[in-house]
């Protein structure tokens, strides 16, 4: 619940955050316009969560998978790419941000 509250305070009103399941959240950054901005905001959010002293549990870390939409991509594909990036972040040691890979067909 504390993470959800921090997300609510951190994100601008036009961005959206929702619990996706378990300890996962889906965040839509509608207020940014580039992949670079998405990466910067994700890193800021990761740092914010890691430096906050959560009541009863202390410090928590966050692994984030990020993806920017490509032309003609479905929401399901976008979420799947972000999810794959999230698992890559966890596999690389947790408490980090990893970007989604884009296949050559997505660039067309």
JSON list of C-alpha atoms in Angstrom, two decimals:
[
{"chain": "A", "resi": 1, "resn": "UNK", "atom": "CA", "xyz": [0.00, 0.00, 0.00]},
{"chain": "A", "resi": 2, "resn": "UNK", "atom": "CA", "xyz": [2.90, 2.33, 0.72]},
{"chain": "A", "resi": 3, "resn": "UNK", "atom": "CA", "xyz": [4.36, 1.81, -2.77]},
{"chain": "A", "resi": 4, "resn": "UNK", "atom": "CA", "xyz": [0.99, 2.65, -4.28]},
{"chain": "A", "resi": 5, "resn": "UNK", "atom": "CA", "xyz": [0.85, 5.84, -2.21]},
{"chain": "A", "resi": 6, "resn": "UNK", "atom": "CA", "xyz": [4.37, 6.82, -3.30]},
{"chain": "A", "resi": 7, "resn": "UNK", "atom": "CA", "xyz": [3.42, 6.24, -6.94]},
{"chain": "A", "resi": 8, "resn": "UNK", "atom": "CA", "xyz": [0.35, 8.43, -6.51]},
{"chain": "A", "resi": 9, "resn": "UNK", "atom": "CA", "xyz": [2.46, 11.23, -5.03]},
{"chain": "A", "resi": 10, "resn": "UNK", "atom": "CA", "xyz": [5.31, 10.87, -7.55]},
{"chain": "A", "resi": 11, "resn": "UNK", "atom": "CA", "xyz": [3.38, 10.62, -10.82]},
{"chain": "A", "resi": 12, "resn": "UNK", "atom": "CA", "xyz": [1.76, 13.62, -12.52]},
{"chain": "A", "resi": 13, "resn": "UNK", "atom": "CA", "xyz": [-2.04, 13.55, -12.70]},
{"chain": "A", "resi": 14, "resn": "UNK", "atom": "CA", "xyz": [-2.11, 12.49, -16.35]},
{"chain": "A", "resi": 15, "resn": "UNK", "atom": "CA", "xyz": [0.11, 9.41, -15.74]},
{"chain": "A", "resi": 16, "resn": "UNK", "atom": "CA", "xyz": [-1.48, 6.17, -14.57]},
{"chain": "A", "resi": 17, "resn": "UNK", "atom": "CA", "xyz": [-0.39, 3.46, -12.14]},
{"chain": "A", "resi": 18, "resn": "UNK", "atom": "CA", "xyz": [-2.25, 0.26, -11.34]},
{"chain": "A", "resi": 19, "resn": "UNK", "atom": "CA", "xyz": [-1.44, -2.88, -9.42]},
{"chain": "A", "resi": 20, "resn": "UNK", "atom": "CA", "xyz": [-0.85, -5.53, -12.05]},
{"chain": "A", "resi": 21, "resn": "UNK", "atom": "CA", "xyz": [-0.67, -8.53, -9.74]},
{"chain": "A", "resi": 22, "resn": "UNK", "atom": "CA", "xyz": [1.24, -9.60, -6.68]},
{"chain": "A", "resi": 23, "resn": "UNK", "atom": "CA", "xyz": [3.99, -7.07, -6.21]},
{"chain": "A", "resi": 24, "resn": "UNK", "atom": "CA", "xyz": [3.87, -5.79, -9.80]},
{"chain": "A", "resi": 25, "resn": "UNK", "atom": "CA", "xyz": [2.58, -2.43, -10.99]},
{"chain": "A", "resi": 26, "resn": "UNK", "atom": "CA", "xyz": [1.82, -1.21, -14.49]},
{"chain": "A", "resi": 27, "resn": "UNK", "atom": "CA", "xyz": [2.68, 2.45, -15.02]},
{"chain": "A", "resi": 28, "resn": "UNK", "atom": "CA", "xyz": [1.70, 4.44, -18.10]},
{"chain": "A", "resi": 29, "resn": "UNK", "atom": "CA", "xyz": [3.81, 7.56, -18.50]},
{"chain": "A", "resi": 30, "resn": "UNK", "atom": "CA", "xyz": [1.54, 9.65, -20.70]},
{"chain": "A", "resi": 31, "resn": "UNK", "atom": "CA", "xyz": [3.32, 12.88, -19.76]},
{"chain": "A", "resi": 32, "resn": "UNK", "atom": "CA", "xyz": [6.60, 11.97, -21.49]},
{"chain": "A", "resi": 33, "resn": "UNK", "atom": "CA", "xyz": [7.36, 12.01, -25.18]},
{"chain": "A", "resi": 34, "resn": "UNK", "atom": "CA", "xyz": [10.56, 10.01, -25.67]},
{"chain": "A", "resi": 35, "resn": "UNK", "atom": "CA", "xyz": [12.18, 6.73, -24.70]},
{"chain": "A", "resi": 36, "resn": "UNK", "atom": "CA", "xyz": [14.97, 8.70, -23.03]},
{"chain": "A", "resi": 37, "resn": "UNK", "atom": "CA", "xyz": [12.44, 10.47, -20.79]},
{"chain": "A", "resi": 38, "resn": "UNK", "atom": "CA", "xyz": [10.80, 7.13, -19.94]},
{"chain": "A", "resi": 39, "resn": "UNK", "atom": "CA", "xyz": [14.18, 5.72, -18.86]},
{"chain": "A", "resi": 40, "resn": "UNK", "atom": "CA", "xyz": [14.96, 8.83, -16.80]},
{"chain": "A", "resi": 41, "resn": "UNK", "atom": "CA", "xyz": [11.59, 8.76, -15.05]},
{"chain": "A", "resi": 42, "resn": "UNK", "atom": "CA", "xyz": [11.91, 5.03, -14.34]},
{"chain": "A", "resi": 43, "resn": "UNK", "atom": "CA", "xyz": [15.34, 5.53, -12.77]},
{"chain": "A", "resi": 44, "resn": "UNK", "atom": "CA", "xyz": [14.02, 8.43, -10.68]},
{"chain": "A", "resi": 45, "resn": "UNK", "atom": "CA", "xyz": [11.13, 6.26, -9.50]},
{"chain": "A", "resi": 46, "resn": "UNK", "atom": "CA", "xyz": [13.45, 3.35, -8.68]},
{"chain": "A", "resi": 47, "resn": "UNK", "atom": "CA", "xyz": [15.65, 5.68, -6.63]},
{"chain": "A", "resi": 48, "resn": "UNK", "atom": "CA", "xyz": [12.63, 7.22, -4.88]},
{"chain": "A", "resi": 49, "resn": "UNK", "atom": "CA", "xyz": [11.37, 3.79, -3.82]},
{"chain": "A", "resi": 50, "resn": "UNK", "atom": "CA", "xyz": [14.82, 2.61, -2.70]},
{"chain": "A", "resi": 51, "resn": "UNK", "atom": "CA", "xyz": [15.55, 5.66, -0.55]},
{"chain": "A", "resi": 52, "resn": "UNK", "atom": "CA", "xyz": [12.19, 5.77, 1.22]},
{"chain": "A", "resi": 53, "resn": "UNK", "atom": "CA", "xyz": [12.11, 4.19, 4.69]},
{"chain": "A", "resi": 54, "resn": "UNK", "atom": "CA", "xyz": [8.94, 2.10, 4.54]},
{"chain": "A", "resi": 55, "resn": "UNK", "atom": "CA", "xyz": [7.19, 1.64, 7.90]},
{"chain": "A", "resi": 56, "resn": "UNK", "atom": "CA", "xyz": [7.55, -1.88, 9.31]},
{"chain": "A", "resi": 57, "resn": "UNK", "atom": "CA", "xyz": [9.81, -3.12, 6.47]},
{"chain": "A", "resi": 58, "resn": "UNK", "atom": "CA", "xyz": [12.52, -0.49, 6.01]},
{"chain": "A", "resi": 59, "resn": "UNK", "atom": "CA", "xyz": [14.09, -0.21, 2.59]},
{"chain": "A", "resi": 60, "resn": "UNK", "atom": "CA", "xyz": [12.62, -1.90, -0.47]},
{"chain": "A", "resi": 61, "resn": "UNK", "atom": "CA", "xyz": [14.08, -2.09, -3.94]},
{"chain": "A", "resi": 62, "resn": "UNK", "atom": "CA", "xyz": [12.39, -2.12, -7.31]},
{"chain": "A", "resi": 63, "resn": "UNK", "atom": "CA", "xyz": [13.18, -3.78, -10.60]},
{"chain": "A", "resi": 64, "resn": "UNK", "atom": "CA", "xyz": [11.59, -2.00, -13.54]},
{"chain": "A", "resi": 65, "resn": "UNK", "atom": "CA", "xyz": [11.03, -3.12, -17.09]},
{"chain": "A", "resi": 66, "resn": "UNK", "atom": "CA", "xyz": [10.26, -0.30, -19.50]},
{"chain": "A", "resi": 67, "resn": "UNK", "atom": "CA", "xyz": [8.96, -0.22, -23.04]},
{"chain": "A", "resi": 68, "resn": "UNK", "atom": "CA", "xyz": [7.92, 2.54, -25.41]},
{"chain": "A", "resi": 69, "resn": "UNK", "atom": "CA", "xyz": [5.25, 1.81, -27.95]},
{"chain": "A", "resi": 70, "resn": "UNK", "atom": "CA", "xyz": [6.18, 1.22, -31.56]},
{"chain": "A", "resi": 71, "resn": "UNK", "atom": "CA", "xyz": [3.94, 2.00, -34.51]},
{"chain": "A", "resi": 72, "resn": "UNK", "atom": "CA", "xyz": [1.00, -0.39, -34.83]},
{"chain": "A", "resi": 73, "resn": "UNK", "atom": "CA", "xyz": [1.85, -2.29, -31.65]},
{"chain": "A", "resi": 74, "resn": "UNK", "atom": "CA", "xyz": [-0.96, -3.77, -29.59]},
{"chain": "A", "resi": 75, "resn": "UNK", "atom": "CA", "xyz": [-1.26, -3.07, -25.85]},
{"chain": "A", "resi": 76, "resn": "UNK", "atom": "CA", "xyz": [-0.66, -6.79, -25.22]},
{"chain": "A", "resi": 77, "resn": "UNK", "atom": "CA", "xyz": [2.61, -6.75, -27.15]},
{"chain": "A", "resi": 78, "resn": "UNK", "atom": "CA", "xyz": [3.78, -3.60, -25.39]},
{"chain": "A", "resi": 79, "resn": "UNK", "atom": "CA", "xyz": [3.04, -5.12, -21.97]},
{"chain": "A", "resi": 80, "resn": "UNK", "atom": "CA", "xyz": [4.75, -8.38, -22.93]},
{"chain": "A", "resi": 81, "resn": "UNK", "atom": "CA", "xyz": [7.91, -6.50, -23.94]},
{"chain": "A", "resi": 82, "resn": "UNK", "atom": "CA", "xyz": [7.90, -4.51, -20.68]},
{"chain": "A", "resi": 83, "resn": "UNK", "atom": "CA", "xyz": [7.37, -7.74, -18.72]},
{"chain": "A", "resi": 84, "resn": "UNK", "atom": "CA", "xyz": [10.33, -9.41, -20.47]},
{"chain": "A", "resi": 85, "resn": "UNK", "atom": "CA", "xyz": [12.47, -6.38, -19.59]},
{"chain": "A", "resi": 86, "resn": "UNK", "atom": "CA", "xyz": [11.31, -6.63, -15.97]},
{"chain": "A", "resi": 87, "resn": "UNK", "atom": "CA", "xyz": [12.42, -10.26, -15.73]},
{"chain": "A", "resi": 88, "resn": "UNK", "atom": "CA", "xyz": [15.74, -9.34, -17.33]},
{"chain": "A", "resi": 89, "resn": "UNK", "atom": "CA", "xyz": [16.21, -6.67, -14.62]},
{"chain": "A", "resi": 90, "resn": "UNK", "atom": "CA", "xyz": [15.53, -9.27, -11.94]},
{"chain": "A", "resi": 91, "resn": "UNK", "atom": "CA", "xyz": [17.94, -11.75, -13.54]},
{"chain": "A", "resi": 92, "resn": "UNK", "atom": "CA", "xyz": [20.69, -9.12, -13.72]},
{"chain": "A", "resi": 93, "resn": "UNK", "atom": "CA", "xyz": [20.64, -8.55, -9.98]},
{"chain": "A", "resi": 94, "resn": "UNK", "atom": "CA", "xyz": [17.44, -6.66, -9.17]},
{"chain": "A", "resi": 95, "resn": "UNK", "atom": "CA", "xyz": [17.07, -3.00, -8.16]},
{"chain": "A", "resi": 96, "resn": "UNK", "atom": "CA", "xyz": [17.63, -1.76, -11.70]},
{"chain": "A", "resi": 97, "resn": "UNK", "atom": "CA", "xyz": [15.85, -0.54, -14.82]},
{"chain": "A", "resi": 98, "resn": "UNK", "atom": "CA", "xyz": [16.00, -2.53, -18.06]},
{"chain": "A", "resi": 99, "resn": "UNK", "atom": "CA", "xyz": [14.56, -1.42, -21.38]},
{"chain": "A", "resi": 100, "resn": "UNK", "atom": "CA", "xyz": [12.57, -3.66, -23.70]},
{"chain": "A", "resi": 101, "resn": "UNK", "atom": "CA", "xyz": [14.13, -4.92, -26.87]},
{"chain": "A", "resi": 102, "resn": "UNK", "atom": "CA", "xyz": [12.56, -4.04, -30.19]},
{"chain": "A", "resi": 103, "resn": "UNK", "atom": "CA", "xyz": [12.52, -6.61, -32.96]},
{"chain": "A", "resi": 104, "resn": "UNK", "atom": "CA", "xyz": [13.30, -5.56, -36.55]},
{"chain": "A", "resi": 105, "resn": "UNK", "atom": "CA", "xyz": [9.67, -6.16, -37.54]},
{"chain": "A", "resi": 106, "resn": "UNK", "atom": "CA", "xyz": [8.52, -3.63, -34.95]},
{"chain": "A", "resi": 107, "resn": "UNK", "atom": "CA", "xyz": [10.58, -0.93, -36.61]},
{"chain": "A", "resi": 108, "resn": "UNK", "atom": "CA", "xyz": [8.72, -1.21, -39.91]}
]
